[in-house]
Amino acid sequence: MVQSSKKIQGVPEPTIRRMPSYLAFAEGLLRKGQQFVSSTQIANYMNIDPTQVTKDLSYTTIVGKTRVGYEVKALVDVLSEFLGFTIMDNAFLVGAGSLGSALLHDSGLSHFGLNIVAAFDVNSSTIGKKFNDIEVFHIDQFRDLSQEMNVVMGIITVPAENAQTVADLMVAWGIKAIWNFTPARIKVPEDIIVQNTTLYSNLAIIFNKLHNDRKEVL
């Protein structure tokens, strides 16, 4: 049963973080031709309690059926809409180095509603190049192009010491949401959305667990 999704505002962040995994699992089942999925099946996939799955999905409009669970196609549709993946948002990326260019080559982002329409840099050897048909412009062209292309989201993949400067420029030039891939914690006005994704922090967690496990073995 598919209805218009509820507002995502007020949903706990851990719930939102789990939902893309629910969606990926459901999409896999859909490709296999499975019609229904239970909260227990989803919970086993996620290694969490089934009651948590039921609680998470209660924030959406999906309704399960007794003894059969959720209709897989409906679950995919509801989660995709609820998470905003059905609406394509244009974004600019600043910092077309190794990480930035990797994101530019990731065509899968469009599946989740993100369309990077242009990249920016200050390196003369990078400006003018195209990655996955996305052109790299000089940062000075950011403001005019953001107004022309109606872009409200910015992605920061510059060195950490330049992150705050780039964030300030983005805010001044009309960007309303920032995806920050640097270790720096940027400061922006309260009405600007910021999501920090630090690869190095995740790497530190992996190394910490890996080294602790080795110590236990020894």
mmCIF file of C-alpha atoms in Angstrom:
data_model
loop_
_atom_site.group_PDB
_atom_site.id
_atom_site.type_symbol
_atom_site.label_atom_id
_atom_site.label_comp_id
_atom_site.label_asym_id
_atom_site.label_seq_id
_atom_site.Cartn_x
_atom_site.Cartn_y
_atom_site.Cartn_z
ATOM 1 C CA MET A 1 0.000 0.000 0.000
ATOM 2 C CA VAL A 2 1.636 3.225 -1.173
ATOM 3 C CA GLN A 3 0.564 6.610 0.057
ATOM 4 C CA SER A 4 2.287 9.994 0.074
ATOM 5 C CA SER A 5 5.171 9.828 2.544
ATOM 6 C CA LYS A 6 5.215 11.683 5.812
ATOM 7 C CA LYS A 7 7.614 14.535 6.419
ATOM 8 C CA ILE A 8 11.124 13.329 7.186
ATOM 9 C CA GLN A 9 11.436 16.080 9.794
ATOM 10 C CA GLY A 10 11.380 14.729 13.328
ATOM 11 C CA VAL A 11 12.606 11.280 12.339
ATOM 12 C CA PRO A 12 15.582 10.177 14.481
ATOM 13 C CA GLU A 13 18.870 10.342 12.587
ATOM 14 C CA PRO A 14 19.787 6.691 13.329
ATOM 15 C CA THR A 15 16.508 5.676 11.680
ATOM 16 C CA ILE A 16 17.291 7.722 8.583
ATOM 17 C CA ARG A 17 20.763 6.163 8.440
ATOM 18 C CA ARG A 18 19.271 2.651 8.455
ATOM 19 C CA MET A 19 16.631 3.309 5.823
ATOM 20 C CA PRO A 20 18.954 3.338 2.768
ATOM 21 C CA SER A 21 20.089 -0.159 3.805
ATOM 22 C CA TYR A 22 16.449 -1.253 4.055
ATOM 23 C CA LEU A 23 15.942 0.158 0.578
ATOM 24 C CA ALA A 24 18.996 -1.602 -0.866
ATOM 25 C CA PHE A 25 17.842 -4.910 0.630
ATOM 26 C CA ALA A 26 14.323 -4.463 -0.739
ATOM 27 C CA GLU A 27 15.647 -3.552 -4.192
ATOM 28 C CA GLY A 28 17.686 -6.745 -4.191
ATOM 29 C CA LEU A 29 14.610 -8.790 -3.327
ATOM 30 C CA LEU A 30 12.626 -7.017 -6.021
ATOM 31 C CA ARG A 31 15.217 -7.947 -8.635
ATOM 32 C CA LYS A 32 14.927 -11.582 -7.504
ATOM 33 C CA GLY A 33 11.155 -11.451 -7.924
ATOM 34 C CA GLN A 34 10.250 -11.739 -4.233
ATOM 35 C CA GLN A 35 6.845 -10.220 -3.517
ATOM 36 C CA PHE A 36 6.821 -9.851 0.267
ATOM 37 C CA VAL A 37 9.395 -9.353 3.012
ATOM 38 C CA SER A 38 8.967 -9.546 6.774
ATOM 39 C CA SER A 39 10.481 -7.276 9.388
ATOM 40 C CA THR A 40 12.370 -10.354 10.653
ATOM 41 C CA GLN A 41 14.023 -10.845 7.261
ATOM 42 C CA ILE A 42 15.067 -7.199 7.162
ATOM 43 C CA ALA A 43 16.278 -7.396 10.764
ATOM 44 C CA ASN A 44 18.390 -10.476 10.032
ATOM 45 C CA TYR A 45 19.975 -8.676 7.089
ATOM 46 C CA MET A 46 20.712 -5.633 9.266
ATOM 47 C CA ASN A 47 21.630 -7.645 12.383
ATOM 48 C CA ILE A 48 19.160 -5.678 14.512
ATOM 49 C CA ASP A 49 15.939 -6.464 16.378
ATOM 50 C CA PRO A 50 12.742 -6.842 14.259
ATOM 51 C CA THR A 51 10.933 -4.372 16.529
ATOM 52 C CA GLN A 52 13.465 -1.738 15.481
ATOM 53 C CA VAL A 53 12.642 -2.334 11.825
ATOM 54 C CA THR A 54 8.912 -2.047 12.540
ATOM 55 C CA LYS A 55 9.453 1.163 14.493
ATOM 56 C CA ASP A 56 11.630 2.667 11.754
ATOM 57 C CA LEU A 57 9.127 1.874 9.022
ATOM 58 C CA SER A 58 6.286 3.319 11.114
ATOM 59 C CA TYR A 59 7.645 6.766 10.239
ATOM 60 C CA THR A 60 6.650 6.093 6.636
ATOM 61 C CA THR A 61 3.246 5.195 5.218
ATOM 62 C CA ILE A 62 4.067 1.577 4.368
ATOM 63 C CA VAL A 63 1.569 -0.880 5.855
ATOM 64 C CA GLY A 64 2.453 -4.554 6.316
ATOM 65 C CA LYS A 65 0.110 -7.480 5.941
ATOM 66 C CA THR A 66 -0.440 -10.040 8.692
ATOM 67 C CA ARG A 67 1.753 -13.164 8.307
ATOM 68 C CA VAL A 68 3.259 -12.030 4.980
ATOM 69 C CA GLY A 69 4.937 -8.724 5.815
ATOM 70 C CA TYR A 70 5.527 -5.791 3.511
ATOM 71 C CA GLU A 71 4.976 -5.780 -0.218
ATOM 72 C CA VAL A 72 8.498 -5.428 -1.640
ATOM 73 C CA LYS A 73 7.605 -3.118 -4.557
ATOM 74 C CA ALA A 74 5.622 -0.839 -2.237
ATOM 75 C CA LEU A 75 8.493 -0.795 0.254
ATOM 76 C CA VAL A 76 10.941 0.272 -2.457
ATOM 77 C CA ASP A 77 8.601 3.008 -3.676
ATOM 78 C CA VAL A 78 7.794 4.344 -0.215
ATOM 79 C CA LEU A 79 11.402 4.388 1.022
ATOM 80 C CA SER A 80 12.673 5.982 -2.194
ATOM 81 C CA GLU A 81 10.126 8.774 -1.885
ATOM 82 C CA PHE A 82 10.534 9.157 1.872
ATOM 83 C CA LEU A 83 14.306 9.539 1.600
ATOM 84 C CA GLY A 84 14.010 12.057 -1.211
ATOM 85 C CA PHE A 85 15.668 9.839 -3.801
ATOM 86 C CA THR A 86 12.850 10.324 -6.319
ATOM 87 C CA ILE A 87 13.558 14.062 -6.578
ATOM 88 C CA MET A 88 16.686 15.016 -8.523
ATOM 89 C CA ASP A 89 18.703 17.817 -6.886
ATOM 90 C CA ASN A 90 21.524 19.582 -8.696
ATOM 91 C CA ALA A 91 24.826 20.014 -6.892
ATOM 92 C CA PHE A 92 28.205 21.669 -7.391
ATOM 93 C CA LEU A 93 31.439 20.017 -6.280
ATOM 94 C CA VAL A 94 34.448 22.081 -5.213
ATOM 95 C CA GLY A 95 37.813 20.329 -5.267
ATOM 96 C CA ALA A 96 38.337 18.130 -8.330
ATOM 97 C CA GLY A 97 41.319 16.226 -6.931
ATOM 98 C CA SER A 98 41.480 12.479 -6.315
ATOM 99 C CA LEU A 99 38.416 12.257 -4.047
ATOM 100 C CA GLY A 100 36.432 14.872 -5.940
ATOM 101 C CA SER A 101 37.068 13.259 -9.318
ATOM 102 C CA ALA A 102 36.091 9.874 -7.878
ATOM 103 C CA LEU A 103 32.718 11.308 -6.862
ATOM 104 C CA LEU A 104 32.326 12.850 -10.293
ATOM 105 C CA HIS A 105 32.832 9.403 -11.813
ATOM 106 C CA ASP A 106 30.231 7.834 -9.520
ATOM 107 C CA SER A 107 27.202 7.646 -11.799
ATOM 108 C CA GLY A 108 25.321 5.794 -9.065
ATOM 109 C CA LEU A 109 24.724 9.033 -7.145
ATOM 110 C CA SER A 110 21.951 9.944 -9.582
ATOM 111 C CA HIS A 111 20.088 6.823 -8.437
ATOM 112 C CA PHE A 112 19.801 8.520 -5.047
ATOM 113 C CA GLY A 113 18.618 11.876 -6.377
ATOM 114 C CA LEU A 114 21.979 13.670 -6.604
ATOM 115 C CA ASN A 115 23.003 15.221 -9.922
ATOM 116 C CA ILE A 116 26.443 16.860 -9.894
ATOM 117 C CA VAL A 117 26.209 19.346 -12.750
ATOM 118 C CA ALA A 118 29.583 21.094 -12.446
ATOM 119 C CA ALA A 119 32.863 20.993 -10.533
ATOM 120 C CA PHE A 120 35.216 23.780 -9.482
ATOM 121 C CA ASP A 121 38.892 24.091 -8.705
ATOM 122 C CA VAL A 122 41.764 26.600 -8.748
ATOM 123 C CA ASN A 123 44.320 24.273 -10.311
ATOM 124 C CA SER A 124 44.942 25.436 -13.873
ATOM 125 C CA SER A 125 45.833 21.897 -14.971
ATOM 126 C CA THR A 126 42.397 20.669 -13.847
ATOM 127 C CA ILE A 127 40.183 23.543 -15.028
ATOM 128 C CA GLY A 128 38.542 22.773 -18.356
ATOM 129 C CA LYS A 129 38.751 19.015 -17.953
ATOM 130 C CA LYS A 130 35.685 16.795 -17.874
ATOM 131 C CA PHE A 131 35.087 13.856 -15.577
ATOM 132 C CA ASN A 132 32.127 11.685 -16.554
ATOM 133 C CA ASP A 133 31.021 14.569 -18.820
ATOM 134 C CA ILE A 134 31.053 16.986 -15.858
ATOM 135 C CA GLU A 135 33.203 20.030 -16.578
ATOM 136 C CA VAL A 136 35.595 21.626 -14.090
ATOM 137 C CA PHE A 137 35.387 25.430 -13.895
ATOM 138 C CA HIS A 138 37.401 28.024 -12.010
ATOM 139 C CA ILE A 139 35.935 28.753 -8.580
ATOM 140 C CA ASP A 140 35.300 32.350 -9.666
ATOM 141 C CA GLN A 141 32.489 31.089 -11.912
ATOM 142 C CA PHE A 142 30.646 29.394 -9.039
ATOM 143 C CA ARG A 143 28.292 32.257 -8.186
ATOM 144 C CA ASP A 144 27.067 32.968 -11.710
ATOM 145 C CA LEU A 145 26.630 29.301 -12.592
ATOM 146 C CA SER A 146 24.805 28.505 -9.331
ATOM 147 C CA GLN A 147 22.178 31.118 -10.168
ATOM 148 C CA GLU A 148 21.987 29.997 -13.785
ATOM 149 C CA MET A 149 21.599 26.294 -12.918
ATOM 150 C CA ASN A 150 19.477 26.786 -9.785
ATOM 151 C CA VAL A 151 21.876 24.800 -7.585
ATOM 152 C CA VAL A 152 21.268 24.722 -3.817
ATOM 153 C CA MET A 153 23.674 21.949 -2.746
ATOM 154 C CA GLY A 154 27.461 22.030 -2.551
ATOM 155 C CA ILE A 155 30.005 19.234 -2.054
ATOM 156 C CA ILE A 156 33.371 20.061 -0.487
ATOM 157 C CA THR A 157 36.355 17.860 -1.368
ATOM 158 C CA VAL A 158 39.189 20.353 -0.944
ATOM 159 C CA PRO A 159 42.108 20.111 1.531
ATOM 160 C CA ALA A 160 40.884 20.563 5.107
ATOM 161 C CA GLU A 161 42.615 23.925 5.517
ATOM 162 C CA ASN A 162 40.509 25.363 2.672
ATOM 163 C CA ALA A 163 37.157 23.903 3.726
ATOM 164 C CA GLN A 164 35.918 26.877 5.753
ATOM 165 C CA THR A 165 36.763 29.342 2.979
ATOM 166 C CA VAL A 166 34.859 27.243 0.450
ATOM 167 C CA ALA A 167 31.912 26.874 2.834
ATOM 168 C CA ASP A 168 31.789 30.659 3.338
ATOM 169 C CA LEU A 169 31.715 31.189 -0.417
ATOM 170 C CA MET A 170 28.985 28.584 -0.870
ATOM 171 C CA VAL A 171 26.779 30.217 1.750
ATOM 172 C CA ALA A 172 27.362 33.675 0.302
ATOM 173 C CA TRP A 173 26.458 32.407 -3.156
ATOM 174 C CA GLY A 174 23.153 30.808 -2.189
ATOM 175 C CA ILE A 175 23.970 27.200 -1.317
ATOM 176 C CA LYS A 176 21.514 25.811 1.265
ATOM 177 C CA ALA A 177 23.019 22.367 1.936
ATOM 178 C CA ILE A 178 26.659 21.253 2.153
ATOM 179 C CA TRP A 179 28.115 17.756 1.996
ATOM 180 C CA ASN A 180 31.539 18.104 3.599
ATOM 181 C CA PHE A 181 34.077 15.353 2.909
ATOM 182 C CA THR A 182 36.953 17.037 4.742
ATOM 183 C CA PRO A 183 38.043 16.405 8.360
ATOM 184 C CA ALA A 184 37.446 20.105 9.098
ATOM 185 C CA ARG A 185 34.295 21.051 10.997
ATOM 186 C CA ILE A 186 32.957 24.004 9.070
ATOM 187 C CA LYS A 187 30.875 26.735 10.680
ATOM 188 C CA VAL A 188 27.795 27.989 8.848
ATOM 189 C CA PRO A 189 24.552 29.816 9.725
ATOM 190 C CA GLU A 190 21.901 27.709 11.484
ATOM 191 C CA ASP A 191 19.657 27.587 8.426
ATOM 192 C CA ILE A 192 22.339 25.855 6.337
ATOM 193 C CA ILE A 193 22.261 22.041 6.292
ATOM 194 C CA VAL A 194 25.652 20.356 6.766
ATOM 195 C CA GLN A 195 26.466 16.668 6.563
ATOM 196 C CA ASN A 196 30.021 15.654 7.436
ATOM 197 C CA THR A 197 31.427 12.493 5.896
ATOM 198 C CA THR A 198 34.965 11.867 7.102
ATOM 199 C CA LEU A 199 36.648 8.861 5.524
ATOM 200 C CA TYR A 200 39.599 9.147 7.872
ATOM 201 C CA SER A 201 37.401 8.776 10.954
ATOM 202 C CA ASN A 202 35.977 5.528 9.620
ATOM 203 C CA LEU A 203 39.487 4.358 8.785
ATOM 204 C CA ALA A 204 40.606 5.146 12.339
ATOM 205 C CA ILE A 205 37.759 3.000 13.709
ATOM 206 C CA ILE A 206 38.761 0.094 11.455
ATOM 207 C CA PHE A 207 42.410 0.324 12.478
ATOM 208 C CA ASN A 208 41.493 0.625 16.163
ATOM 209 C CA LYS A 209 39.375 -2.544 16.028
ATOM 210 C CA LEU A 210 41.929 -4.358 13.888
ATOM 211 C CA HIS A 211 44.841 -3.566 16.180
ATOM 212 C CA ASN A 212 42.864 -4.361 19.327
ATOM 213 C CA ASP A 213 41.871 -7.735 17.872
ATOM 214 C CA ARG A 214 45.517 -8.459 17.123
ATOM 215 C CA LYS A 215 46.490 -7.616 20.695
ATOM 216 C CA GLU A 216 43.836 -10.006 22.030
ATOM 217 C CA VAL A 217 45.167 -12.809 19.811
ATOM 218 C CA LEU A 218 48.710 -12.174 20.975
#
